[in-house]
Tab-separated table of C-alpha atoms in Angstrom:
chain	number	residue	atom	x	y	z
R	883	UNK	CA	0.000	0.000	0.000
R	884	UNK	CA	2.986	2.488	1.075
R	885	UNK	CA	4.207	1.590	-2.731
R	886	UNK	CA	1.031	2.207	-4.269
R	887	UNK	CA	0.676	5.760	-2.486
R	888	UNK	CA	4.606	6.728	-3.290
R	889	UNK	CA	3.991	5.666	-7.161
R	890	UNK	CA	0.722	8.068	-7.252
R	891	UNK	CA	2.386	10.751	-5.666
R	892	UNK	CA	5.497	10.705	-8.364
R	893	UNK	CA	2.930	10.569	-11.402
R	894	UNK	CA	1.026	13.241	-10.231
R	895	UNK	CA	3.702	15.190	-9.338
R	896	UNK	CA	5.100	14.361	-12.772
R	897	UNK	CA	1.626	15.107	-14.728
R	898	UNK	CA	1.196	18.424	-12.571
R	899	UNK	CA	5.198	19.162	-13.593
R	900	UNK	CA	4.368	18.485	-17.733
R	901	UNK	CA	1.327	20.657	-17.448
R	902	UNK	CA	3.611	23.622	-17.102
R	903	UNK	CA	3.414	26.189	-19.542
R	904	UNK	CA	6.436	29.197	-20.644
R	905	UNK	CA	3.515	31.683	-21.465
R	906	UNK	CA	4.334	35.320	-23.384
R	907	UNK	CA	3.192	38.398	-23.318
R	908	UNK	CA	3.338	41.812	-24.435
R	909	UNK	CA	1.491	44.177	-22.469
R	910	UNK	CA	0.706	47.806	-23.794
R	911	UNK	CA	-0.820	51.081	-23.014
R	912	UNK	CA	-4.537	50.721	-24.240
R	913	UNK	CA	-4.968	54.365	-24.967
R	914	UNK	CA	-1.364	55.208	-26.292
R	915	UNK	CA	-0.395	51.576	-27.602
R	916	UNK	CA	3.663	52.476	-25.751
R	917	UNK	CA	4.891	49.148	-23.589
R	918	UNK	CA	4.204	49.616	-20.233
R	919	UNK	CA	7.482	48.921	-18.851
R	920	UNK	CA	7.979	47.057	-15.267
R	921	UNK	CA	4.095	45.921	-14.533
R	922	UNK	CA	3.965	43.180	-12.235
R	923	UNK	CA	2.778	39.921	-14.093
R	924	UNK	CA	2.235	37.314	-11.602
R	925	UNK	CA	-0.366	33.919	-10.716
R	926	UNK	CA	-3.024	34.208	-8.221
R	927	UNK	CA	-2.623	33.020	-4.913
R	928	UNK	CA	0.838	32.426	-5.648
R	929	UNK	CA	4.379	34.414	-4.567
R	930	UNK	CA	5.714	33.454	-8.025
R	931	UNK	CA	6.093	36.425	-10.980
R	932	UNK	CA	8.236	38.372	-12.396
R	933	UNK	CA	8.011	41.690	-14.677
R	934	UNK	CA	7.730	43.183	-18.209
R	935	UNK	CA	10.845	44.612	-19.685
R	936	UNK	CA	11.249	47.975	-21.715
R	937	UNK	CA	9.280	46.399	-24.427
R	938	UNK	CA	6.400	45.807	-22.634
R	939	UNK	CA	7.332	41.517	-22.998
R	940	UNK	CA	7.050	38.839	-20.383
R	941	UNK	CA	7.597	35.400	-20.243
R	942	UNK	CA	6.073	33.431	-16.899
R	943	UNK	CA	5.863	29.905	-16.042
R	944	UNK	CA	2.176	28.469	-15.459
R	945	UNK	CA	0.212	25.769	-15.652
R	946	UNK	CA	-3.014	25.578	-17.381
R	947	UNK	CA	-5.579	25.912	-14.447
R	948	UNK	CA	-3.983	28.763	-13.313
R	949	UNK	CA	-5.176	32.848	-13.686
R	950	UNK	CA	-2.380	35.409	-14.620
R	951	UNK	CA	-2.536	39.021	-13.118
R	952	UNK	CA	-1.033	41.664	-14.102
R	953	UNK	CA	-1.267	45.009	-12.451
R	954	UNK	CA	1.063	48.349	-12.429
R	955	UNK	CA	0.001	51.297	-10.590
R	956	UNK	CA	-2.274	53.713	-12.679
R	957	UNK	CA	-3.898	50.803	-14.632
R	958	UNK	CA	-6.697	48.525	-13.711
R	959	UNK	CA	-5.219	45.087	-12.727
R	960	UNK	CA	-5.956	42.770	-15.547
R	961	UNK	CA	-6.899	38.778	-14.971
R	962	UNK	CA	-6.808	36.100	-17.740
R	963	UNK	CA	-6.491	32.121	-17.866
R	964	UNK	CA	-3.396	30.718	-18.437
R	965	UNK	CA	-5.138	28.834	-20.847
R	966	UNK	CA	-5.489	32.338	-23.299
R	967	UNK	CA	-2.297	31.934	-23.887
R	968	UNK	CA	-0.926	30.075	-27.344
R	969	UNK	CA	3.158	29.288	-28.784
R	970	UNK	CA	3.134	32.969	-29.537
R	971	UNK	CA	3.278	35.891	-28.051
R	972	UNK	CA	0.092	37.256	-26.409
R	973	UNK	CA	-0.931	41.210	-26.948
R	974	UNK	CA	-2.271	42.440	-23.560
R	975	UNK	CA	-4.014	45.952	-23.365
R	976	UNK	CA	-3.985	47.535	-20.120
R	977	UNK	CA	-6.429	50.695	-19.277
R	978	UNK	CA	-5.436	53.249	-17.824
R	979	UNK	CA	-6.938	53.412	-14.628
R	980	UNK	CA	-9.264	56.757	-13.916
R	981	UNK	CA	-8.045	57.967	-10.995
R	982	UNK	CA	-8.051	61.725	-9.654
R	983	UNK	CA	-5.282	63.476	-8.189
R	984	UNK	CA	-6.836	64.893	-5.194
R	985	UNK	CA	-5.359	66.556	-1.982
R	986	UNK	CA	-6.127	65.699	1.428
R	987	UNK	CA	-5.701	68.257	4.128
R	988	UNK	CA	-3.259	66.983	7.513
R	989	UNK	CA	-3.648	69.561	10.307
R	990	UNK	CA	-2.519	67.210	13.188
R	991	UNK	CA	-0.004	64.821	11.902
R	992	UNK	CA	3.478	66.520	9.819
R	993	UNK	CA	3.448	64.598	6.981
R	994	UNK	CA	7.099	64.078	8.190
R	995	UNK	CA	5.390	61.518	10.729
R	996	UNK	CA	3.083	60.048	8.135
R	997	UNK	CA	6.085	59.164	6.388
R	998	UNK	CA	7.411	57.859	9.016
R	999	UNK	CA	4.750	55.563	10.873
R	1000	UNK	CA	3.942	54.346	6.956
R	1001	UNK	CA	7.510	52.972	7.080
R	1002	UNK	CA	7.694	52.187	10.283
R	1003	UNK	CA	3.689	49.865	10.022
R	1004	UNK	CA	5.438	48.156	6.580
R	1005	UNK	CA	8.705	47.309	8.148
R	1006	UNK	CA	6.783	45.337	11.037
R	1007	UNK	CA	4.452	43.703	8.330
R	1008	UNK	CA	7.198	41.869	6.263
R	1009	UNK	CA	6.912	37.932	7.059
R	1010	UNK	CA	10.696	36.772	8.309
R	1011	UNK	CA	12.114	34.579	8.524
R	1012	UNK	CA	11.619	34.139	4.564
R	1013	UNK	CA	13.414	33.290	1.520
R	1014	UNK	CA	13.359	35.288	-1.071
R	1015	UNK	CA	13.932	33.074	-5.058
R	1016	UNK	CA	15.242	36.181	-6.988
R	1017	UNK	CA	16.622	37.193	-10.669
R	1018	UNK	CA	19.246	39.756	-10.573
R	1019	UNK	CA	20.999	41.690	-13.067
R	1020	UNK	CA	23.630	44.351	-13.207
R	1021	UNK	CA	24.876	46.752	-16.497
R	1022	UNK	CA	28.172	49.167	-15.986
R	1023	UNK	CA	28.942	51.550	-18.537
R	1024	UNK	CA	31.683	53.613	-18.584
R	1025	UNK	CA	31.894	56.808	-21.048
R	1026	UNK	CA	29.294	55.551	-22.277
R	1027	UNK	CA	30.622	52.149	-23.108
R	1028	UNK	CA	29.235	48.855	-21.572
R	1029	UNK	CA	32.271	47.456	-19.400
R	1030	UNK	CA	30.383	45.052	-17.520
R	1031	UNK	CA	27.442	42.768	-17.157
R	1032	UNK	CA	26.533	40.183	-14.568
R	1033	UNK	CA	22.925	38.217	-13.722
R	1034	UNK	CA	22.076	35.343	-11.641
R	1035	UNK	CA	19.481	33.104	-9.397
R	1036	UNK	CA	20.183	34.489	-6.499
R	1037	UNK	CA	18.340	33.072	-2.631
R	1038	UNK	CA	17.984	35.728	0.025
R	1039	UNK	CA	17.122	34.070	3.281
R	1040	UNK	CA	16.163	37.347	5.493
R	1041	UNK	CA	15.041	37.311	8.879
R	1042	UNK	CA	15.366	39.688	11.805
R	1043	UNK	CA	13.084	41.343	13.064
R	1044	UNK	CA	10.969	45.006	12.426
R	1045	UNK	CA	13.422	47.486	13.271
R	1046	UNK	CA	16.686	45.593	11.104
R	1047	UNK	CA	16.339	42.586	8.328
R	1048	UNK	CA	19.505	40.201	8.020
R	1049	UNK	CA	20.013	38.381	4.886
R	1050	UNK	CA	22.524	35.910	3.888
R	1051	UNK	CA	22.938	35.541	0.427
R	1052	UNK	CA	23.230	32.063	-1.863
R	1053	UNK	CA	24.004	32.170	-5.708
R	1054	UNK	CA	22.436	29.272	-7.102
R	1055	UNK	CA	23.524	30.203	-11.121
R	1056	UNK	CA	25.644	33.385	-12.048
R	1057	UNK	CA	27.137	34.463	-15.258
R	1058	UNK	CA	29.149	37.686	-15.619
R	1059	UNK	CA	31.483	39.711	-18.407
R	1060	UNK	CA	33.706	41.637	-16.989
R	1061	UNK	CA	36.249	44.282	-18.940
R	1062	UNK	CA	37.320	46.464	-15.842
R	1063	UNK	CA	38.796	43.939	-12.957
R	1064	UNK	CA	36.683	44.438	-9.934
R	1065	UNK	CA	38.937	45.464	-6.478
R	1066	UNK	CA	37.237	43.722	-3.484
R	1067	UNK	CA	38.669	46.218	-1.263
R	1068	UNK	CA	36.857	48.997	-3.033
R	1069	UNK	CA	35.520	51.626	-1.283
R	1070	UNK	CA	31.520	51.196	-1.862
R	1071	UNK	CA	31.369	54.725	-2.919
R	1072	UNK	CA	34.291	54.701	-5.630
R	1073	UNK	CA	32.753	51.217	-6.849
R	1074	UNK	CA	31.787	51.086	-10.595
R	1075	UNK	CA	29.602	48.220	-9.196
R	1076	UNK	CA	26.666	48.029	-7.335
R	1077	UNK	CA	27.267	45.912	-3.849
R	1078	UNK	CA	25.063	42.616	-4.373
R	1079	UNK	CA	24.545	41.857	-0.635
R	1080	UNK	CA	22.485	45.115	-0.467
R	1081	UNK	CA	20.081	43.550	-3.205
R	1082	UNK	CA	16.931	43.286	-0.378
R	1083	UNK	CA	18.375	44.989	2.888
R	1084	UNK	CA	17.253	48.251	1.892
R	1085	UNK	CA	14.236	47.081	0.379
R	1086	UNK	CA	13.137	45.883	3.777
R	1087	UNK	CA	14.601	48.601	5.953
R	1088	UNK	CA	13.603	51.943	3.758
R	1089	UNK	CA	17.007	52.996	5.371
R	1090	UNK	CA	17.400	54.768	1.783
R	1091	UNK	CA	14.349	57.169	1.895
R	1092	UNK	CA	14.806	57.260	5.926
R	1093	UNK	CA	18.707	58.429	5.421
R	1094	UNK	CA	18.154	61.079	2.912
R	1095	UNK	CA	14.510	62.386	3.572
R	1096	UNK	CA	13.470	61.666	7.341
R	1097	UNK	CA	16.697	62.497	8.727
R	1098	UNK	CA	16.805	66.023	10.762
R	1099	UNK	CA	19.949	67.167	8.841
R	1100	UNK	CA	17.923	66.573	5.389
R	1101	UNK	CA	14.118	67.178	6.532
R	1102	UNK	CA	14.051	70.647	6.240
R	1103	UNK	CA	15.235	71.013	2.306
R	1104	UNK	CA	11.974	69.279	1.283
R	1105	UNK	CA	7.839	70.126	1.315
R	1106	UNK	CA	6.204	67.106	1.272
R	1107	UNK	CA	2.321	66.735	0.025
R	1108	UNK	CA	-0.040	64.281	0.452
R	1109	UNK	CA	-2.710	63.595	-1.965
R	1110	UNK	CA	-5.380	61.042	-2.233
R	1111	UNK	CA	-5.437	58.242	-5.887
R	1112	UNK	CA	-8.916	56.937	-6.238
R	1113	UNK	CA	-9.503	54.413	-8.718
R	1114	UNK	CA	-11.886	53.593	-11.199
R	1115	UNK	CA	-12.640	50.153	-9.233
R	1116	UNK	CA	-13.511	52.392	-6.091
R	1117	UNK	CA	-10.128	51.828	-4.694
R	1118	UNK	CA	-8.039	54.291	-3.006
R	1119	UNK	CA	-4.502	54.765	-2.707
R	1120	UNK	CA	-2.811	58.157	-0.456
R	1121	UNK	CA	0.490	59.213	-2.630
R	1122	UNK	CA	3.191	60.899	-0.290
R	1123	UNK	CA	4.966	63.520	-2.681
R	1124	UNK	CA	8.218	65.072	-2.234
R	1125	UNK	CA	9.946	67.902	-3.916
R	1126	UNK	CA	12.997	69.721	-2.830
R	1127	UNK	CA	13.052	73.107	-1.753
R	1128	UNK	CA	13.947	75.769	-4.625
R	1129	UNK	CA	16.253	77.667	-2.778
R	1130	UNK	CA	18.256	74.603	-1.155
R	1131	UNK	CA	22.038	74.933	-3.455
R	1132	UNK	CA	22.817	71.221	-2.944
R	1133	UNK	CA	21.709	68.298	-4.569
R	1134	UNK	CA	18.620	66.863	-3.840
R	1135	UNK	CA	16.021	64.303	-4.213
R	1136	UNK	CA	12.339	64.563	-5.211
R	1137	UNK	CA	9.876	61.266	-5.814
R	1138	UNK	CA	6.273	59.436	-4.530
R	1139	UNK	CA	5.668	57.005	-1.548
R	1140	UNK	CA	2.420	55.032	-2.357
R	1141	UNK	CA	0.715	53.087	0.017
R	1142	UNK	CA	-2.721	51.917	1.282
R	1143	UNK	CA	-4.112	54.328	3.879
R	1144	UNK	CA	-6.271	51.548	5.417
R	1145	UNK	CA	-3.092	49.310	6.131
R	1146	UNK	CA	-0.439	51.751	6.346
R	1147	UNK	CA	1.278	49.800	3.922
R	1148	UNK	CA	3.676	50.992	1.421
R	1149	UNK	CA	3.311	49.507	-2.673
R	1150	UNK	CA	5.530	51.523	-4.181
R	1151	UNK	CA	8.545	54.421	-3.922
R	1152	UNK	CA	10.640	55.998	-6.182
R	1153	UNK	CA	12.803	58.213	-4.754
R	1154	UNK	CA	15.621	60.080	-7.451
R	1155	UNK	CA	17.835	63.357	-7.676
R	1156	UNK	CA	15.659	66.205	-8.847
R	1157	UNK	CA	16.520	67.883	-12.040
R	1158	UNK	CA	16.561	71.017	-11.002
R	1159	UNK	CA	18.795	70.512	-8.225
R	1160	UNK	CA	21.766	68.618	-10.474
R	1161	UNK	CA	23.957	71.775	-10.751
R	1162	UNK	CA	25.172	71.227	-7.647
R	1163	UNK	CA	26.755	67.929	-7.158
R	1164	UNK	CA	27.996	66.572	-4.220
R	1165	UNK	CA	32.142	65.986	-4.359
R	1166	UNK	CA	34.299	63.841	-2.210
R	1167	UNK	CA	37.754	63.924	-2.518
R	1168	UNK	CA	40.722	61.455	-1.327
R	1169	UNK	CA	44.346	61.685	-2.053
R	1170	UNK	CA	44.131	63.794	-5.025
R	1171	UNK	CA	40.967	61.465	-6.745
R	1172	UNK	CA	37.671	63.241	-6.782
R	1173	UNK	CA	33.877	61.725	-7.066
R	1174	UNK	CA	30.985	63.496	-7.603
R	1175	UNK	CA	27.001	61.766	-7.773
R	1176	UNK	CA	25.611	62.937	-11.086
R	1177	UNK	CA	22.755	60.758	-10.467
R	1178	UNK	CA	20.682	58.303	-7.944
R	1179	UNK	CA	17.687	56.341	-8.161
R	1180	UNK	CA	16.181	53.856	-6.189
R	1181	UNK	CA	12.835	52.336	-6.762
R	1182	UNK	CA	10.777	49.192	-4.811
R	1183	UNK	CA	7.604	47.949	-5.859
R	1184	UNK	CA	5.752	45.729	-3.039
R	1185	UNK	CA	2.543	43.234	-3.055
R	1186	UNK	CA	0.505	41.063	-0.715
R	1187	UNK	CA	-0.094	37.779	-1.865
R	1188	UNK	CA	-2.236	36.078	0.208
R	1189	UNK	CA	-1.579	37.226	3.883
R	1190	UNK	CA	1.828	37.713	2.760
R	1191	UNK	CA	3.430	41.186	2.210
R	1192	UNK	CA	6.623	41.445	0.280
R	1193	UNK	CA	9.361	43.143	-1.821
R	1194	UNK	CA	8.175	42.176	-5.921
R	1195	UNK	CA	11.158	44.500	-7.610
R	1196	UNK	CA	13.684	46.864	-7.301
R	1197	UNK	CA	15.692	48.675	-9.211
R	1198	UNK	CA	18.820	50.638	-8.417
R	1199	UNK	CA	20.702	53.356	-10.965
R	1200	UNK	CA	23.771	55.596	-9.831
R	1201	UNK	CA	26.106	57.595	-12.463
R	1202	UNK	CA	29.300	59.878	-11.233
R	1203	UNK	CA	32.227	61.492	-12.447
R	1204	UNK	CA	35.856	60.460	-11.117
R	1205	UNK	CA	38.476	62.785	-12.050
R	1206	UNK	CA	41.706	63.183	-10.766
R	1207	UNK	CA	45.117	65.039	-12.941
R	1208	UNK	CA	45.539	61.656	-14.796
R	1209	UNK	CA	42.135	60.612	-15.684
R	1210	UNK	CA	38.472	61.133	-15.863
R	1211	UNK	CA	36.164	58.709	-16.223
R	1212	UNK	CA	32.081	58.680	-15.877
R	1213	UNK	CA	30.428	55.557	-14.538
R	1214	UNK	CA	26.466	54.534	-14.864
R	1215	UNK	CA	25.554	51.182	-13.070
R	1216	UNK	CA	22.150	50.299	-13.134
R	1217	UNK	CA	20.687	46.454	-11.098
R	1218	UNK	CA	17.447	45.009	-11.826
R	1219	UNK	CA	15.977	42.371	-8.617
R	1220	UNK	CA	12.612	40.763	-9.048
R	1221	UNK	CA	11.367	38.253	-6.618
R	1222	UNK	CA	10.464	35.336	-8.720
R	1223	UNK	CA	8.686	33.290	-5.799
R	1224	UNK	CA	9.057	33.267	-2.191
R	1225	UNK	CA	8.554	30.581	1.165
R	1226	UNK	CA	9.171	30.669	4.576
R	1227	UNK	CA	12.316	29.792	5.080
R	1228	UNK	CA	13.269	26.672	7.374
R	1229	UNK	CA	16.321	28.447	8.031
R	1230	UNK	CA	18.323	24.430	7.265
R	1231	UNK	CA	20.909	25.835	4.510
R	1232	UNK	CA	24.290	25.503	5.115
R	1233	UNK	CA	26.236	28.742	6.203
R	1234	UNK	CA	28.784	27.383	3.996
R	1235	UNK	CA	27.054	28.368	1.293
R	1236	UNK	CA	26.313	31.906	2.185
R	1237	UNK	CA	28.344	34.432	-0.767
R	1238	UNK	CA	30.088	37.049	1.231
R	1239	UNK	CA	31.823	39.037	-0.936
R	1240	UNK	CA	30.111	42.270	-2.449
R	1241	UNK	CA	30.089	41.679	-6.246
R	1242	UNK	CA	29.169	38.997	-8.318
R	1243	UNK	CA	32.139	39.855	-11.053
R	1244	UNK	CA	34.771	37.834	-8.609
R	1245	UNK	CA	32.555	34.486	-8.475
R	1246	UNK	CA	33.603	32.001	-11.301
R	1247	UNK	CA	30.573	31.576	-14.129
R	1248	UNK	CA	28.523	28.242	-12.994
R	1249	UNK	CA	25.639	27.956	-15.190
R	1250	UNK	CA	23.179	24.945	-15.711
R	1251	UNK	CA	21.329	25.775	-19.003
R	1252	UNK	CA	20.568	29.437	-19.962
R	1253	UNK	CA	18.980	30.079	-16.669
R	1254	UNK	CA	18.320	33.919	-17.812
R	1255	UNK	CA	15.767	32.368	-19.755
R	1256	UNK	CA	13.656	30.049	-17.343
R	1257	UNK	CA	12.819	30.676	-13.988
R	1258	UNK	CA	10.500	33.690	-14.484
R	1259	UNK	CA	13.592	35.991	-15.304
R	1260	UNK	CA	13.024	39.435	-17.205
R	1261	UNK	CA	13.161	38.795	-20.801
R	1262	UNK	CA	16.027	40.459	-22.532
R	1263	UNK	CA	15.571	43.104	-25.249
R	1264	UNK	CA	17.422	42.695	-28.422
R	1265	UNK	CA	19.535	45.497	-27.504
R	1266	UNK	CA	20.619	43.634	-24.238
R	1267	UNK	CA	21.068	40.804	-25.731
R	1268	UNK	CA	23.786	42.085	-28.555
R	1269	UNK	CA	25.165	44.056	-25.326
R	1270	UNK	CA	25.775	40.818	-23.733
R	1271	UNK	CA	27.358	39.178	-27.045
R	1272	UNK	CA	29.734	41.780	-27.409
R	1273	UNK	CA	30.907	42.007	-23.674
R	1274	UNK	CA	31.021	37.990	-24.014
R	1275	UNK	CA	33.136	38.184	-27.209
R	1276	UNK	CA	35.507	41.044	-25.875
R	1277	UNK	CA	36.142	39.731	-22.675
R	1278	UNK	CA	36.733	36.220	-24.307
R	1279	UNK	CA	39.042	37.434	-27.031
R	1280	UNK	CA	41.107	39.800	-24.326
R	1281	UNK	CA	41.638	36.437	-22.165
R	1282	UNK	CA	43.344	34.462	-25.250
């Protein structure tokens, strides 16, 4: 009998394992017909998804019984069977949603301390200890030349508690082109790379919008605004704006917090330097080199997936100028994380496995298959793709 029920158990675990589908979309404005870039595409009642890329495409695995969603903030979330979907590639209109802009008078709270207990209610709703299955990616370009490209499967196991999240870090696959050697003992800030371990950590903390908005040092060069999204589906969303102050000579930042005024929960912030307050960049100079931030952008995009409330993407961007009387050089790095599934985590993985160091660039390639174009990864453009090819190529031929 224990035969009989271990034999059922393997062929429907096989049947429900050939029933899986790589589905593809291509999901556009419905009004202007332009990709919407970076929706969330995932399965209902499930933690696995991923995103579109700057063509709108998306390619997710599913099987046949299940319902894809796909929802970005200011368009109505948009449901369809798996079973829609054919060998090509499926067109996907989204409408924009109908929302009004509307402001919404504080007189007792600062909107400082909205900010703040907003961060402080979504920091003590994240489930920990959790792991989280992720797809990371990571473009360098310097003078405007692509020097280096890395992506992986990457497991963060995070736990802690509200006030600080730990997470050790395990590559599972990793690839990476490299045509500027990476120095491991790097200051962060003179890096042409963007520190891997910090994929999540800031995700979960905020410590980013915290550090340069909340803090009493930085408060005061900003007017923050709070304004009230409602939907077309009767839903309602309170947007946090902030804009630096006009006569503030220093660089400074101005984005959106969005979050759910019911739960206190944040779904989205972008927070990046303001135009009009590039002119004066911030320099830091050390024996004779100089380094000044040109640009900074950090963006996190969060859901709730059953009772479950958790990071869905991030993206990071930083460009500077290094100078000193022998060189000058500009650097843009840009990172891409999307959390491609997620479970508690059982905390039985061996600390031997944890990846310490701070860039991917030092670990040897170990690839099984093209992984980059399974596991719910973003789908590369074209352009990417002949990017990679000729880092590949150049970094191949330089090694001979």
């Amino acid at each position: 009998m224990k035969y009989f029920y271990t034999l059922f158990f393997l062929v429907l675990s096989h049947a429900s394992f050939s029933q899986q589908l790589a589905v593809r979309g291509l999901v556009a404005d419905a009004v202007t017909h332009e990709p919407v870039i970076a929706a969330s595409v995932g399965i209902e009642n499930s933690g696995m998804g991923t995103i579109t890329n700057e063509d709108g495409i998306f390619q997710l695995s599913v099987s046949k019984s299940q319902t894809v969603i796909i929802s970005c903030i200011g368009y109505k979330t948009h449901k369809l069977p798996a079973s829609d979907f054919g060998d090509a590639t499926k067109a996907i209109a989204l409408e924009p949603s109908e929302e009004v802009l509307e402001e919404v008078m504080v007189t007792k709270i600062p909107l400082t301390q909205v900010l703040q207990d907003v961060i402080t209610a979504s920091k003590a709703r994240f489930n920990k200890p959790v792991v989280l299955h992720t797809y990371y990616r990571e473009f360098v370009k310097v003078d405007g030349q692509y020097k280096k490209f890395s992506d992986a499967l990457l497991d963060y196991h995070a736990s802690g508690d509200a006030k600080k999240t730990k997470s050790d870090l395990i590559v599972k696959q990793n690839r990476s082109f490299s045509l500027t050697p990476t120095n491991e003992d790097e200051d962060d800030q003179l890096s042409p790379t963007l520190n891997v371990q910090y994929g999540i950590s800031n995700s979960y903390s905020f410590e980013f919008l915290e550090k340069n908005i909340l803090r009493d040092k930085n408060v005061k060069n900003y007017d923050l605004t709070l304004k009230s999204r409602k939907n077309a589906d009767g839903s309602e969303w309170f947007v946090i704006i902030i804009e630096p102050k006009a006569e503030i000579e220093k660089t400074l930042f101005e984005g959106a917090v969005i979050y759910d005024p019911k739960t206190k929960l944040i779904y989205e912030y972008d927070l990046h330097f303001a135009q009009s307050h590039k002119q004066f960049p911030r320099t830091i100079s050390l024996f004779g080199l100089h380094v000044a931030a040109l640009d900074t952008r950090f963006k996190a995009v969060y859901k709730m997936t059953n009772s479950n409330y958790e990071l869905s993407y991030n993206n990071r961007f930083v460009k500077y100028k290094m100078w000193s009387k022998k060189f000058q050089e500009i650097t843009e790095s840009r990172s891409d994380l999307i959390v491609t599934n997620f479970e508690k985590d059982d905390m039985t993985y061996s600390k031997k496995e944890v990846y310490k160091k701070k860039y991917l660039y030092t670990k040897p390639t170990h690839m099984i298959g093209k992984f980059w174009q399974k596991n719910n990864a973003i789908v590369l453009t074209a352009e990417e793709e002949k990017i990679i090819d000729a880092l590949e190529k150049a970094e191949n031929a330089a090694t001979k």
